[in-house]
Coordinates of C-alpha atoms in Angstrom, one line a residue:
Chain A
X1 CA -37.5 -57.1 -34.7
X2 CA -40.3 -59.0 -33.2
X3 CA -41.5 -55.6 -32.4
X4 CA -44.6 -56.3 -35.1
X5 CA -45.8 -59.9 -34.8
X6 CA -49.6 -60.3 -35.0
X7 CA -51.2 -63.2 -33.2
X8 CA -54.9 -63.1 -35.0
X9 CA -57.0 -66.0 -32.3
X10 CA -60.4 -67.3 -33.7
X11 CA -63.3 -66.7 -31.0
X12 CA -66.6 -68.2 -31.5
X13 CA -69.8 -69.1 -29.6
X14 CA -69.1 -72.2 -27.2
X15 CA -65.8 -72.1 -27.6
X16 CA -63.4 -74.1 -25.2
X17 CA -61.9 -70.9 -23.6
X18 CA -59.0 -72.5 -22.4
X19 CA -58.0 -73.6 -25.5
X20 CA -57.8 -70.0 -26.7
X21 CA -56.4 -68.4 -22.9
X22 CA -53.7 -70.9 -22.8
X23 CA -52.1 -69.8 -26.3
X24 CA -53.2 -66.2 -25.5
X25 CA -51.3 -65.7 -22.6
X26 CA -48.2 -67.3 -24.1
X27 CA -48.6 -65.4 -27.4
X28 CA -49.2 -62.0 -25.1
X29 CA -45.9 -62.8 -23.1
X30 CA -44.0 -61.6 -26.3
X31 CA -42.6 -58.0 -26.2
X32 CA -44.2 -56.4 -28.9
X33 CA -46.7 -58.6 -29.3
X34 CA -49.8 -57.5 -31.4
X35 CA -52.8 -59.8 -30.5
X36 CA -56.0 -59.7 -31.8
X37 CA -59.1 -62.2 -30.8
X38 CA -61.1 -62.3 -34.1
X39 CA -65.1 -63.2 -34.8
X40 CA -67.4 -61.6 -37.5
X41 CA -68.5 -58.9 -35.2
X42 CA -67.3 -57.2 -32.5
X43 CA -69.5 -59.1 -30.4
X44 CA -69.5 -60.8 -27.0
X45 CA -69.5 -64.7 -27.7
X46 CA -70.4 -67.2 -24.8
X47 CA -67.3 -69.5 -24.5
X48 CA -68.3 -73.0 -22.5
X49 CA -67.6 -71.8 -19.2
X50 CA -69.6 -68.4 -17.4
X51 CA -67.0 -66.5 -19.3
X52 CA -68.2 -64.5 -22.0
X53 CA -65.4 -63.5 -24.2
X54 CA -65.4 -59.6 -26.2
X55 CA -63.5 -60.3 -30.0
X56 CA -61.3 -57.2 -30.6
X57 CA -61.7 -57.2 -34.0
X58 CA -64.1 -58.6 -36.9
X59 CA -63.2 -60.1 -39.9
X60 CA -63.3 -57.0 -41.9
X61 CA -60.8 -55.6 -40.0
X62 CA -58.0 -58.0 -38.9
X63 CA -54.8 -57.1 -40.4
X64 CA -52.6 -59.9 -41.9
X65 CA -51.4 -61.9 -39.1
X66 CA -48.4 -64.1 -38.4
X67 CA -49.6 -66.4 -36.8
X68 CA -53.4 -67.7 -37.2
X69 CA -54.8 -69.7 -34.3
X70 CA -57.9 -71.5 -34.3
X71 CA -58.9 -72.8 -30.5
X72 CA -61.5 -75.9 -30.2
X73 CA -64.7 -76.4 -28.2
X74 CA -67.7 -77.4 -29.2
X75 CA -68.6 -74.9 -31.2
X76 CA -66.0 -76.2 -33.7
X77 CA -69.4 -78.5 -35.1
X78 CA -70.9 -75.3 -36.5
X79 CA -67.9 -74.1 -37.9
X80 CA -67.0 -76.8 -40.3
X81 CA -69.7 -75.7 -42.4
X82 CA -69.6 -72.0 -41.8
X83 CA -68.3 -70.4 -45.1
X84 CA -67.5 -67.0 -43.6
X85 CA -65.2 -68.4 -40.9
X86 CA -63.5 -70.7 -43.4
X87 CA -63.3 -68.2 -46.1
X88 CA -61.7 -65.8 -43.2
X89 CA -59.5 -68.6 -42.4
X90 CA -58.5 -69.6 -45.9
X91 CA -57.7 -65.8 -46.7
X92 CA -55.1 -65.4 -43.6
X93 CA -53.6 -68.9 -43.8
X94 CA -52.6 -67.5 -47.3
X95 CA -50.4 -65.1 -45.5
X96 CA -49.3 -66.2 -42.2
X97 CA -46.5 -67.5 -41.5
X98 CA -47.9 -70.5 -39.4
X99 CA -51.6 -71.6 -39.3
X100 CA -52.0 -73.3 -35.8
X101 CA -54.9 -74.9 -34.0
X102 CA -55.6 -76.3 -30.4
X103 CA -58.3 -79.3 -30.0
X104 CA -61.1 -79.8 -32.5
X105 CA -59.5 -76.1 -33.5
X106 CA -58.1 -78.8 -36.2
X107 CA -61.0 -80.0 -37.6
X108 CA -62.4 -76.2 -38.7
X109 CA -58.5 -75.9 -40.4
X110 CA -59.5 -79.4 -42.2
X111 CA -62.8 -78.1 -43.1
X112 CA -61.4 -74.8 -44.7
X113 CA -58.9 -77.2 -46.6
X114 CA -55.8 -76.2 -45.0
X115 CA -54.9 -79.5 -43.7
X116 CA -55.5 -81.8 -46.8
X117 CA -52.9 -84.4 -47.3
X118 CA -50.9 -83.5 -43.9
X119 CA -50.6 -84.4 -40.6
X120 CA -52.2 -83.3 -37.6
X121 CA -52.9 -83.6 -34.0
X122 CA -56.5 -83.0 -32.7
X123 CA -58.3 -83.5 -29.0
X124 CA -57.8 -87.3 -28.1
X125 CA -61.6 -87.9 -28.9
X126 CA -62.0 -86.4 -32.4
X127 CA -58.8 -88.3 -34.0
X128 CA -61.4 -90.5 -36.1
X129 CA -62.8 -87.5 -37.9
X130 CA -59.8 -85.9 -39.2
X131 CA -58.9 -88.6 -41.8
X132 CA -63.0 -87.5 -43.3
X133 CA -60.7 -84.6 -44.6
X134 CA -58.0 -86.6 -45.7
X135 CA -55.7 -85.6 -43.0
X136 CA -53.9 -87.9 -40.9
X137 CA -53.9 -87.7 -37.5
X138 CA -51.3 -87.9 -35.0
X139 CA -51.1 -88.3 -31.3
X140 CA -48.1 -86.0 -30.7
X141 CA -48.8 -82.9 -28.4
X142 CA -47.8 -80.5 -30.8
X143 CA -47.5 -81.7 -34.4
X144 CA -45.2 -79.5 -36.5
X145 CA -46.3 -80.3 -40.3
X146 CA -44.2 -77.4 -42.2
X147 CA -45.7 -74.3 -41.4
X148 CA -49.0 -76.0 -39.8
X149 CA -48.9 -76.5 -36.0
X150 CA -51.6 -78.8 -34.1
X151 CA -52.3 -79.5 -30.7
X152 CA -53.8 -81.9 -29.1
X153 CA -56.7 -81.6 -26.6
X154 CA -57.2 -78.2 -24.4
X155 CA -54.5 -77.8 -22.0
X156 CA -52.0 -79.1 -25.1
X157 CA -52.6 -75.2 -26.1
X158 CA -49.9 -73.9 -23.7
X159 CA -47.4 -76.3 -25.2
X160 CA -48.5 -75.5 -28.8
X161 CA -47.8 -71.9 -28.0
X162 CA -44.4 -72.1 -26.3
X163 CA -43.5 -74.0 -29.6
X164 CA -44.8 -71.7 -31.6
X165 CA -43.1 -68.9 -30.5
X166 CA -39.5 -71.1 -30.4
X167 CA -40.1 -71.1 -34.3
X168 CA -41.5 -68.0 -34.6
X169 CA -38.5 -66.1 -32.8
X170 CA -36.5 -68.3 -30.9
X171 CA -35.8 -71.0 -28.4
X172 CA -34.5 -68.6 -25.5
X173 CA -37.7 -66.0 -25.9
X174 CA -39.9 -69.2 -25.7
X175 CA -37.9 -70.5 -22.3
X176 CA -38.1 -67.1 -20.9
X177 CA -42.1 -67.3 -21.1
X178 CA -42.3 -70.8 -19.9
X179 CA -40.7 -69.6 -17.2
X180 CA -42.8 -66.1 -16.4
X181 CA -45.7 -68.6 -16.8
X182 CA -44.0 -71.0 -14.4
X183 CA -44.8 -73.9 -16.9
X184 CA -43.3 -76.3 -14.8
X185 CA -46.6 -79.0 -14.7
X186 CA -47.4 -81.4 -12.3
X187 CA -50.6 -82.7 -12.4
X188 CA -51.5 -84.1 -9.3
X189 CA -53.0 -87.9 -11.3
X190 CA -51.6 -89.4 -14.3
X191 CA -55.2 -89.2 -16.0
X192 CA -54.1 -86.9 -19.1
X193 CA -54.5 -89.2 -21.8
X194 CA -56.4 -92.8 -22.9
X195 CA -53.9 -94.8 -22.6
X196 CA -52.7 -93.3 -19.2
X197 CA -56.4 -92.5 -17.6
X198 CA -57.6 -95.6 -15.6
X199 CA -59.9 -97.7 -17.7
X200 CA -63.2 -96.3 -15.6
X201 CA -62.4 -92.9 -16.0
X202 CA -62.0 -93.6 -20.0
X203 CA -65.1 -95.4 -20.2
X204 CA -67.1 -93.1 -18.2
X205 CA -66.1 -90.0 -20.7
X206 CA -66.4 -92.1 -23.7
X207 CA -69.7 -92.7 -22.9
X208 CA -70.7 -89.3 -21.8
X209 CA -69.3 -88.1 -25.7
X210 CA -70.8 -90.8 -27.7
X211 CA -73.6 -88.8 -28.6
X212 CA -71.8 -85.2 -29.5
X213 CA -69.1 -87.8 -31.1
X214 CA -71.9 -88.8 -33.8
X215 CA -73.1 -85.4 -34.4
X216 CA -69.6 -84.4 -35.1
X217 CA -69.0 -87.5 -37.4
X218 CA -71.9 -86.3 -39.7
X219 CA -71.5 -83.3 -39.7
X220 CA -67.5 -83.7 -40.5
X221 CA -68.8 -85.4 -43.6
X222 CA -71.2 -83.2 -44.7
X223 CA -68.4 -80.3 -44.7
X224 CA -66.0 -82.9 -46.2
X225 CA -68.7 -83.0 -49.0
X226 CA -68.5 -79.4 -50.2
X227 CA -64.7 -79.5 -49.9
X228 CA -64.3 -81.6 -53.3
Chain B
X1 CA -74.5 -84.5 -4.6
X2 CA -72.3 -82.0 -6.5
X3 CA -74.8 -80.7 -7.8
X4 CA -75.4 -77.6 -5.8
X5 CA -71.0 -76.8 -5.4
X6 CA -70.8 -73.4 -5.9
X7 CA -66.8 -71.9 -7.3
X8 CA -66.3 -68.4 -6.8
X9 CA -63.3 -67.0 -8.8
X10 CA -62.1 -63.4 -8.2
X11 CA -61.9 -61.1 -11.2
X12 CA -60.2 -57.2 -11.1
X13 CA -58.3 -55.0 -13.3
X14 CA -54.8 -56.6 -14.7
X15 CA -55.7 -60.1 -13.3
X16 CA -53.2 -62.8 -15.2
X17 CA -56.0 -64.3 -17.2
X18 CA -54.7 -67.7 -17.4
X19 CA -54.2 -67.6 -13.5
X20 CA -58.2 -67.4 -13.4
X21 CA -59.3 -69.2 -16.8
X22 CA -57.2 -72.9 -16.0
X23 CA -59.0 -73.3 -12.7
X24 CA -62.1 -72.1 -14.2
X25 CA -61.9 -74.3 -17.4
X26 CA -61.3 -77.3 -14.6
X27 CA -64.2 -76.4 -12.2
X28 CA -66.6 -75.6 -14.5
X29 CA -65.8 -79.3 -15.8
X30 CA -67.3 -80.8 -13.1
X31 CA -71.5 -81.5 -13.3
X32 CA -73.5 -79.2 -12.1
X33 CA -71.1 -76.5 -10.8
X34 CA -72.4 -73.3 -10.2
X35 CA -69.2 -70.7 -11.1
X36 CA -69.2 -66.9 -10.3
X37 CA -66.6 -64.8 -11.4
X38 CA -66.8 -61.9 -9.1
X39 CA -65.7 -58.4 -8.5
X40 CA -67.1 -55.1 -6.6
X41 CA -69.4 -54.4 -9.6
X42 CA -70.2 -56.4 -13.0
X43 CA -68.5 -54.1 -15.2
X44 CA -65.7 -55.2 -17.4
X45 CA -62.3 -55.5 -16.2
X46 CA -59.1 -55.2 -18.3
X47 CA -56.9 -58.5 -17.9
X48 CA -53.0 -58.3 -18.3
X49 CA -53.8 -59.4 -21.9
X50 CA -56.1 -58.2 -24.7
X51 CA -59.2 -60.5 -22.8
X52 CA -61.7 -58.3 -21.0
X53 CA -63.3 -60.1 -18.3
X54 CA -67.1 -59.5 -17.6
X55 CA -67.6 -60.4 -13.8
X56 CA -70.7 -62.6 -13.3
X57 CA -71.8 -61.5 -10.1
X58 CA -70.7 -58.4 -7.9
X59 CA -69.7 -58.9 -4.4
X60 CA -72.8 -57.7 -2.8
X61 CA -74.7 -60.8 -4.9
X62 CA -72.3 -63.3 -4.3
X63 CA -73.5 -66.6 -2.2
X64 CA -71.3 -68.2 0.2
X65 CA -69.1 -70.4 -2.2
X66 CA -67.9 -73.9 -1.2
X67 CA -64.5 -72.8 -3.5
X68 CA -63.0 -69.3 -3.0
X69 CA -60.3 -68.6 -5.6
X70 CA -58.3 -65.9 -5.4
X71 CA -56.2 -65.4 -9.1
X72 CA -52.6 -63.0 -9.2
X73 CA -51.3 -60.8 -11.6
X74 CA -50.1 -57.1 -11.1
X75 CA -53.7 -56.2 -10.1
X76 CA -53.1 -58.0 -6.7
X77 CA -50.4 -54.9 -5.5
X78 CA -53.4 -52.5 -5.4
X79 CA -55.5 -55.6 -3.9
X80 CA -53.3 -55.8 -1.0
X81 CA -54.7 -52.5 0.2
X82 CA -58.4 -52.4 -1.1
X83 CA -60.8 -53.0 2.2
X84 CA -63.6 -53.3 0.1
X85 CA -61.7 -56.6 -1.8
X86 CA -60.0 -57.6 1.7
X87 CA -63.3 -57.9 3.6
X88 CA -65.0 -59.2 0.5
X89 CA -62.6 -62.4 0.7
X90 CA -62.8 -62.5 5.3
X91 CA -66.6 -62.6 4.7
X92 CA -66.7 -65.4 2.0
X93 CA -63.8 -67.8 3.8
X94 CA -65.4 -67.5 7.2
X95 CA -68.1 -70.3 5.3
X96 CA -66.0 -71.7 2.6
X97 CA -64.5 -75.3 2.4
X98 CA -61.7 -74.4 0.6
X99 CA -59.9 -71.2 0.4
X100 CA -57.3 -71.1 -2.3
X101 CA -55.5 -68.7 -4.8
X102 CA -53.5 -69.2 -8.1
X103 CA -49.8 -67.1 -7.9
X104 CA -49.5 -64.2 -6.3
X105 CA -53.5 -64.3 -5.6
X106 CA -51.7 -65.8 -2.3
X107 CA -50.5 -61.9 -1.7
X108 CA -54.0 -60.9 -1.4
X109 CA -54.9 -63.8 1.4
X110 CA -52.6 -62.5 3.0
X111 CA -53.4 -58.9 3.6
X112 CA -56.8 -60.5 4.6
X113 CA -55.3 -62.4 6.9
X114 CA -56.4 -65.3 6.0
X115 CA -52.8 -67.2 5.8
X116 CA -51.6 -65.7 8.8
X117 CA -49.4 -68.7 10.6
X118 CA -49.5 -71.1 7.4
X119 CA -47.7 -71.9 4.7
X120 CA -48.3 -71.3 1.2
X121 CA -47.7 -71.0 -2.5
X122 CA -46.9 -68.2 -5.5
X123 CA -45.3 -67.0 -7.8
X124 CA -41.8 -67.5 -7.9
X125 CA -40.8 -64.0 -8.3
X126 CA -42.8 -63.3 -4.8
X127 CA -41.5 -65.9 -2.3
X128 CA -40.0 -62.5 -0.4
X129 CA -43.0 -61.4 0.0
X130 CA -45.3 -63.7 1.9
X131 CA -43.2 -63.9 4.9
X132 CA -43.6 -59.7 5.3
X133 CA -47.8 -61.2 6.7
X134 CA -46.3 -63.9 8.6
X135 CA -46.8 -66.9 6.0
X136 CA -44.2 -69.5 5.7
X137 CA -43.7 -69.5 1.5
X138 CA -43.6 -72.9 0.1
X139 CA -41.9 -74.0 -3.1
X140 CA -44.5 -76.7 -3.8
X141 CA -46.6 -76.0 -7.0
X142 CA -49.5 -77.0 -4.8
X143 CA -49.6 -76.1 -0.8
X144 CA -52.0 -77.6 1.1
X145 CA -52.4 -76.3 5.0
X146 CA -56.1 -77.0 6.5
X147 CA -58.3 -75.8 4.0
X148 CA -55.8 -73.2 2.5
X149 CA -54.5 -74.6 -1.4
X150 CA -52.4 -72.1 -2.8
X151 CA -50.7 -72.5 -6.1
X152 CA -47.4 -71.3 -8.0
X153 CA -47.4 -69.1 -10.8
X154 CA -49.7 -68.6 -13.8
X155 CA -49.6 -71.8 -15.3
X156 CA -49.9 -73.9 -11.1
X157 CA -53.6 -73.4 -11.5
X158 CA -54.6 -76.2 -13.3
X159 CA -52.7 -78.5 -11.1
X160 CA -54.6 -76.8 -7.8
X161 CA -57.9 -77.1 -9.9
X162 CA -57.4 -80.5 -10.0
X163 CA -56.5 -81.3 -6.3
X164 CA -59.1 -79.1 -5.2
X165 CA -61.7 -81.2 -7.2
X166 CA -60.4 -84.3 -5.4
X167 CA -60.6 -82.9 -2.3
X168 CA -63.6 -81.6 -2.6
X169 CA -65.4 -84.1 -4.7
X170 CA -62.8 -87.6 -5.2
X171 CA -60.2 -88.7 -7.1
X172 CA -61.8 -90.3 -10.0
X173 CA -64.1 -87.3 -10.7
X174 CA -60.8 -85.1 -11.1
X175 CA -59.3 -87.8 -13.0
X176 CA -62.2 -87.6 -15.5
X177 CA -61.8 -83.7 -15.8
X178 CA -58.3 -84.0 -16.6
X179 CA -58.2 -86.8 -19.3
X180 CA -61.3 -84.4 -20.3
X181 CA -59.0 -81.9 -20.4
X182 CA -56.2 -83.9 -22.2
X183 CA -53.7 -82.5 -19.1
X184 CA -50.9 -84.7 -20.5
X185 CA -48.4 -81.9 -21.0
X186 CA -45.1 -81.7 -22.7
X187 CA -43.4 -78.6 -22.3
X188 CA -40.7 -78.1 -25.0
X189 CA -38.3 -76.7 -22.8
X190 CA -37.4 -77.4 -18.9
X191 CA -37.0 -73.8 -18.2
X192 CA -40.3 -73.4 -16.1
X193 CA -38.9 -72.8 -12.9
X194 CA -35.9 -70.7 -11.5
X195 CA -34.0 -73.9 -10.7
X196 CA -34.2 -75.6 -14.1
X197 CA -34.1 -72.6 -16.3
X198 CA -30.9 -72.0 -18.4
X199 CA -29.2 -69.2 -16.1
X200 CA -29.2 -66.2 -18.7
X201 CA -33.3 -66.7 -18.8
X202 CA -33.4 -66.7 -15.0
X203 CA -31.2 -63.3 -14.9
X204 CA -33.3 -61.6 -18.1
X205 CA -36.3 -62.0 -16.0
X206 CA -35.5 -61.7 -12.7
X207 CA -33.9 -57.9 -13.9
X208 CA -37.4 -57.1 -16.1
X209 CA -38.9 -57.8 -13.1
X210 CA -37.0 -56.1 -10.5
X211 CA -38.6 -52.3 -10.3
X212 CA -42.3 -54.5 -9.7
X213 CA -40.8 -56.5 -7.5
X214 CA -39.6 -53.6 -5.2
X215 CA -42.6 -52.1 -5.6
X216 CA -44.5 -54.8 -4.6
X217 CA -42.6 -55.1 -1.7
X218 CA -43.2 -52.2 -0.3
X219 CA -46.6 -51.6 -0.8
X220 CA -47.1 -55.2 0.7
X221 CA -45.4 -53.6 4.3
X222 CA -48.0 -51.1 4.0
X223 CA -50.7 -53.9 3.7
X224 CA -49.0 -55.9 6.3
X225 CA -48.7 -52.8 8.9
X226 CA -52.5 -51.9 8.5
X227 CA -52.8 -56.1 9.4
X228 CA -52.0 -55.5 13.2

């Protein structure tokens, strides 16, 4: 029965790969699973890290998937304003049975105009631009807004997908991953999120994203912009 | 100071991609890192998932790294008895700081043996296996013995990416990678580990796994014999 799911993961140029590896492996955990790591091309794209990351498939050819996932990173800046991707995105959202994001993943889903009027979670640091699309953010992990699931920042990409796949097929299938995965967390500091981070630590990234923060901001705008 | 830390992750065919890509998402957080993700040659290697990894650097180009990381996944049965992967790893921790490995990357130690006498972490499924090269196995989702930090399964290699960035660096630097990382998680489901899973879970994967785990077993006596 779950023999033919299709998992269809956006992959772009400095992307944030864990956003995209956390779902992956979750998604990949499935029996049956059919995954498929979608750009334009079938093209190597540089993620943030030294890992280059190969897309299976390009546009052209992805088959309808079930579920759509779009990772964050910062690459997510370009995006917002690139037609092909949200023209891609808009054309499997249409089908899919859930449209799903991790990070600033959220804000590309805004962009396309898949988010309009509903709520959504986003990494802890781009909450402010979501309402530019008229979305309202939220500061649950995972926010389930009918068939449109967001996560919050990077690492909130594991949960996404073991909730995800609870909906998709059910509760016991997603336990039985969590537990392959040995999703048992314990961070070893209580630094996950601002309002649990000591105030140094807060400051200290705040100010190291002010300026990428601003170039975001404008550039939400401008993609909000063509949206109406 | 940092500046110059060099991370060296190992890569090889059916690696566990999240066991490699949460530590390297964390590492590669911290400023100035220099990461490699190495293997015999720099030629793509298949992961357990649809991800192809392309190693950075091949073992003959690798510098001494402050961080050697040693990932799990199937791949590590045939590890156990490669020379060419054993003495790789003897070579690098003879001038390593820290020598660690992400679930059952801990198997591969020790054929090297390089936990010979200690105690240490993996995946849950493997516990048998560690004491077959003399290592005492731990049930902590982070072991720390000298400068040996092995994790637990799959999803334990955040958590060790984090305490090895404390140890290695400080607290508040790691504390600033993980609220980077929103590491805040909320799994939906207490079922990631074989004590808190519902029993039924515990049994459907413990018997999927059984014909692995025997033959894990046994080629880890062969890697343990040709240890003495």
């Amino acid at each position: 029965m779950t023999s033919s799911l299709k998992f269809g993961l956006l992959v772009f140029p400095r992307i944030t790969q864990l956003d995209m590896t956390g779902p992956l492996q979750v998604f990949s955990s499935l029996a049956g699973a059919e995954v498929h790591l979608v750009w334009k091309r079938v093209e190597a794209v540089q993620s943030d890290t030294v890992l280059s990351i190969m897309p299976t498939t390009a546009f052209a050819d992805c088959p309808q998937c079930d579920v759509l996932c779009v990772p964050g990173g910062y690459g997510t800046d370009e995006l917002m304003g690139d037609d092909e991707v949200l023209d891609f995105l808009r054309a499997q959202a249409a089908g899919a049975r859930f449209i799903t994001s991790v990070c600033t993943g959220s804000l590309v889903l805004a962009a396309a105009g898949l988010l309009t009027g509903r709520t959504a979670a986003t990494h802890w640091s781009a909450v402010e631009v979501l309402p530019i699309f008229g979305v309202t953010p939220s500061r649950e992990r995972v926010c389930m807004d009918g068939n449109r699931i967001t996560g919050g920042g990077i690492t909130a990409g594991i949960d996404l997908g073991l909730s995800v796949i609870s909906e998709l097929v059910d509760r016991r299938t997603a336990e039985a991953i969590q537990l392959r995965m040995e999703y048992d967390p314990a961070p070893p500091f209580n630094a996950g999120s601002p309002d649990k981070a000591p105030a140094e630590v807060l400051h200290l990234m705040e100010d190291r994203m002010k300026a990428a923060k601003e170039r975001r901001m404008g550039l939400a705008r401008a993609a909000a912009a063509r949206l109406r």
